[in-house]
């Protein structure tokens, strides 16, 4: 008998959503070399790293070039200076974390995928539909079947636990990717109570928390009483501080998470020390600079820049009478496709007629059909241009 592959990969869609889109766009560009394409598809940032981060990164590079300050392997869980800064960030919002509950990693996507090493195959997985494809694909790769909960216009794209619902692992993302919807405290409390009741675990993706400006909306699940007993939180510097290409994030695993008599914190530490050698010293120094007073001021102006884009897109949609969610405490705008178009038809139409790229809602799940996601992470002038093209195209209706 020869080597066998993981046949669960055969259950995946052919390619990852954002790779498919990138291929489609590059094929179009090849046949239309003069087309000035504006990309508001993948949520990739366009502003450079802020000066506080760049300076600290440069200083750390200098340290690496001198024998007396060189760093080799670092602590797998992250350097103390960064974990202390993260602890302080949560502390400023009255959330107490122990240092050893914080794990620095190379981004939320990796940790969201890797965390599945900790869980038994038989767990019932529950994800909203539409959803960030990583939650589904990583479970499919591991051979787990996934149940979906409907996120629709009727529930404001924020599903709540329904009577009779059973689940062991529940994925929540707020502000949501792709819909931009944000859970209220009451909404998250309903999930925390449900998880505590069922002995379930919530995997809470907080990658977009920095976009919440409404003080009444929760930015961390640990703002909800009881969450330390039922939730792991994933966060990232990607969207907050422009680290999509630098790579750094963090995951919080509270000590209260004990299942089958085993601490998830200890398991995750065991997993990380075995399979991961930590994030580079230079990157962790850069990440720590985000939490300095100057770093916070500088990233606040980057966030304001993206918020302005969200406003530009949202106002245009309002003017055109197109329904949408998000864009207020979120960098994503989730719009209804005009004229009852399917989301891939609208993608093709917008690309070929206006040279604007967005993400078809159907790529995020069945309930995404008929919707389309635009990101606010683009360049401001280009975003305005894209919006003008969208308005011109749709006024031809
Ligand atoms: C997205 O566009 O949904 C994100 O950029 C994907 C990611 O953060 O991995």
PDB file of C-alpha atoms in Angstrom, residues 113-217:
ATOM      1  CA  UNK A 113      -6.553  27.193  12.014  1.00  0.00           C
ATOM      2  CA  UNK A 114      -4.009  25.779  14.462  1.00  0.00           C
ATOM      3  CA  UNK A 115      -6.290  25.876  17.503  1.00  0.00           C
ATOM      4  CA  UNK A 116      -8.181  22.915  16.022  1.00  0.00           C
ATOM      5  CA  UNK A 117      -5.271  20.666  17.091  1.00  0.00           C
ATOM      6  CA  UNK A 118      -6.781  20.871  20.583  1.00  0.00           C
ATOM      7  CA  UNK A 119     -10.228  19.511  19.854  1.00  0.00           C
ATOM      8  CA  UNK A 120     -11.707  16.080  19.356  1.00  0.00           C
ATOM      9  CA  UNK A 121     -12.975  15.106  15.936  1.00  0.00           C
ATOM     10  CA  UNK A 122     -16.541  14.549  17.126  1.00  0.00           C
ATOM     11  CA  UNK A 123     -17.209  18.103  18.280  1.00  0.00           C
ATOM     12  CA  UNK A 124     -20.216  19.797  16.732  1.00  0.00           C
ATOM     13  CA  UNK A 125     -18.998  22.945  14.989  1.00  0.00           C
ATOM     14  CA  UNK A 126     -21.314  25.896  14.487  1.00  0.00           C
ATOM     15  CA  UNK A 127     -20.499  28.814  12.210  1.00  0.00           C
ATOM     16  CA  UNK A 128     -22.607  31.692  10.941  1.00  0.00           C
ATOM     17  CA  UNK A 129     -23.447  31.782   7.249  1.00  0.00           C
ATOM     18  CA  UNK A 130     -22.039  33.965   5.648  1.00  0.00           C
ATOM     19  CA  UNK A 131     -18.645  33.586   7.269  1.00  0.00           C
ATOM     20  CA  UNK A 132     -14.882  34.130   6.904  1.00  0.00           C
ATOM     21  CA  UNK A 133     -14.001  30.988   4.897  1.00  0.00           C
ATOM     22  CA  UNK A 134     -11.075  30.006   7.152  1.00  0.00           C
ATOM     23  CA  UNK A 135     -13.390  28.791   9.950  1.00  0.00           C
ATOM     24  CA  UNK A 136     -15.117  26.350   7.635  1.00  0.00           C
ATOM     25  CA  UNK A 137     -12.152  25.216   5.534  1.00  0.00           C
ATOM     26  CA  UNK A 138      -9.910  24.433   8.508  1.00  0.00           C
ATOM     27  CA  UNK A 139     -12.614  22.211   9.995  1.00  0.00           C
ATOM     28  CA  UNK A 140     -13.269  20.507   6.664  1.00  0.00           C
ATOM     29  CA  UNK A 141      -9.522  19.800   6.334  1.00  0.00           C
ATOM     30  CA  UNK A 142      -9.673  18.140   9.752  1.00  0.00           C
ATOM     31  CA  UNK A 143     -12.649  16.028   8.680  1.00  0.00           C
ATOM     32  CA  UNK A 144     -15.212  17.760  10.898  1.00  0.00           C
ATOM     33  CA  UNK A 145     -18.635  18.504   9.594  1.00  0.00           C
ATOM     34  CA  UNK A 146     -19.881  22.020  10.125  1.00  0.00           C
ATOM     35  CA  UNK A 147     -23.392  23.227  10.939  1.00  0.00           C
ATOM     36  CA  UNK A 148     -24.441  26.690   9.869  1.00  0.00           C
ATOM     37  CA  UNK A 149     -26.609  29.297  11.564  1.00  0.00           C
ATOM     38  CA  UNK A 150     -28.370  31.783   9.359  1.00  0.00           C
ATOM     39  CA  UNK A 151     -27.100  35.345   9.368  1.00  0.00           C
ATOM     40  CA  UNK A 152     -29.668  37.190   7.300  1.00  0.00           C
ATOM     41  CA  UNK A 153     -31.288  40.577   6.869  1.00  0.00           C
ATOM     42  CA  UNK A 154     -34.012  39.395   9.264  1.00  0.00           C
ATOM     43  CA  UNK A 155     -31.645  39.060  12.206  1.00  0.00           C
ATOM     44  CA  UNK A 156     -29.394  41.937  11.153  1.00  0.00           C
ATOM     45  CA  UNK A 157     -26.755  39.320  10.195  1.00  0.00           C
ATOM     46  CA  UNK A 158     -26.270  38.623  13.918  1.00  0.00           C
ATOM     47  CA  UNK A 159     -27.698  35.175  14.706  1.00  0.00           C
ATOM     48  CA  UNK A 160     -28.499  34.346  18.327  1.00  0.00           C
ATOM     49  CA  UNK A 161     -28.818  30.930  19.981  1.00  0.00           C
ATOM     50  CA  UNK A 162     -32.177  29.397  19.183  1.00  0.00           C
ATOM     51  CA  UNK A 163     -34.161  26.989  21.345  1.00  0.00           C
ATOM     52  CA  UNK A 164     -32.940  23.419  20.885  1.00  0.00           C
ATOM     53  CA  UNK A 165     -29.606  24.473  19.397  1.00  0.00           C
ATOM     54  CA  UNK A 166     -26.688  22.137  20.158  1.00  0.00           C
ATOM     55  CA  UNK A 167     -23.044  22.975  19.533  1.00  0.00           C
ATOM     56  CA  UNK A 168     -19.607  22.378  21.039  1.00  0.00           C
ATOM     57  CA  UNK A 169     -17.440  24.841  19.118  1.00  0.00           C
ATOM     58  CA  UNK A 170     -19.002  28.141  18.115  1.00  0.00           C
ATOM     59  CA  UNK A 171     -17.312  30.696  15.867  1.00  0.00           C
ATOM     60  CA  UNK A 172     -18.238  34.346  16.338  1.00  0.00           C
ATOM     61  CA  UNK A 173     -16.657  37.325  14.616  1.00  0.00           C
ATOM     62  CA  UNK A 174     -17.585  40.861  15.685  1.00  0.00           C
ATOM     63  CA  UNK A 175     -17.272  43.295  13.953  1.00  0.00           C
ATOM     64  CA  UNK A 176     -18.164  40.692  11.428  1.00  0.00           C
ATOM     65  CA  UNK A 177     -16.308  39.686   8.346  1.00  0.00           C
ATOM     66  CA  UNK A 178     -17.979  39.829   5.837  1.00  0.00           C
ATOM     67  CA  UNK A 179     -21.192  41.601   6.907  1.00  0.00           C
ATOM     68  CA  UNK A 180     -19.739  44.374   9.074  1.00  0.00           C
ATOM     69  CA  UNK A 181     -22.466  43.726  11.663  1.00  0.00           C
ATOM     70  CA  UNK A 182     -21.470  44.148  15.325  1.00  0.00           C
ATOM     71  CA  UNK A 183     -22.917  42.280  18.304  1.00  0.00           C
ATOM     72  CA  UNK A 184     -24.287  44.306  21.192  1.00  0.00           C
ATOM     73  CA  UNK A 185     -23.430  43.313  24.757  1.00  0.00           C
ATOM     74  CA  UNK A 186     -26.824  41.610  25.045  1.00  0.00           C
ATOM     75  CA  UNK A 187     -26.161  39.597  21.897  1.00  0.00           C
ATOM     76  CA  UNK A 188     -22.773  38.399  23.097  1.00  0.00           C
ATOM     77  CA  UNK A 189     -24.208  37.719  26.559  1.00  0.00           C
ATOM     78  CA  UNK A 190     -26.769  35.399  24.976  1.00  0.00           C
ATOM     79  CA  UNK A 191     -23.920  33.425  23.360  1.00  0.00           C
ATOM     80  CA  UNK A 192     -21.813  33.357  26.534  1.00  0.00           C
ATOM     81  CA  UNK A 193     -24.792  32.086  28.571  1.00  0.00           C
ATOM     82  CA  UNK A 194     -25.542  29.476  25.917  1.00  0.00           C
ATOM     83  CA  UNK A 195     -21.922  28.267  25.833  1.00  0.00           C
ATOM     84  CA  UNK A 196     -21.676  28.092  29.623  1.00  0.00           C
ATOM     85  CA  UNK A 197     -24.932  26.153  29.720  1.00  0.00           C
ATOM     86  CA  UNK A 198     -23.915  23.667  27.062  1.00  0.00           C
ATOM     87  CA  UNK A 199     -20.269  23.306  28.063  1.00  0.00           C
ATOM     88  CA  UNK A 200     -19.389  24.725  24.637  1.00  0.00           C
ATOM     89  CA  UNK A 201     -16.403  26.841  23.613  1.00  0.00           C
ATOM     90  CA  UNK A 202     -16.656  30.116  21.685  1.00  0.00           C
ATOM     91  CA  UNK A 203     -13.838  30.957  19.267  1.00  0.00           C
ATOM     92  CA  UNK A 204     -14.142  34.730  19.153  1.00  0.00           C
ATOM     93  CA  UNK A 205     -12.457  36.571  16.289  1.00  0.00           C
ATOM     94  CA  UNK A 206     -11.788  40.164  17.358  1.00  0.00           C
ATOM     95  CA  UNK A 207      -9.533  41.091  14.425  1.00  0.00           C
ATOM     96  CA  UNK A 208     -11.630  44.162  13.621  1.00  0.00           C
ATOM     97  CA  UNK A 209     -12.260  45.424  17.189  1.00  0.00           C
ATOM     98  CA  UNK A 210     -10.308  48.638  16.629  1.00  0.00           C
ATOM     99  CA  UNK A 211     -12.967  49.811  14.167  1.00  0.00           C
ATOM    100  CA  UNK A 212     -15.615  50.031  16.883  1.00  0.00           C
ATOM    101  CA  UNK A 213     -16.097  53.641  17.825  1.00  0.00           C
ATOM    102  CA  UNK A 214     -19.460  53.289  19.573  1.00  0.00           C
ATOM    103  CA  UNK A 215     -18.565  53.010  23.293  1.00  0.00           C
ATOM    104  CA  UNK A 216     -21.643  50.889  23.940  1.00  0.00           C
ATOM    105  CA  UNK A 217     -20.488  48.070  21.667  1.00  0.00           C
TER     106      UNK A 217
END
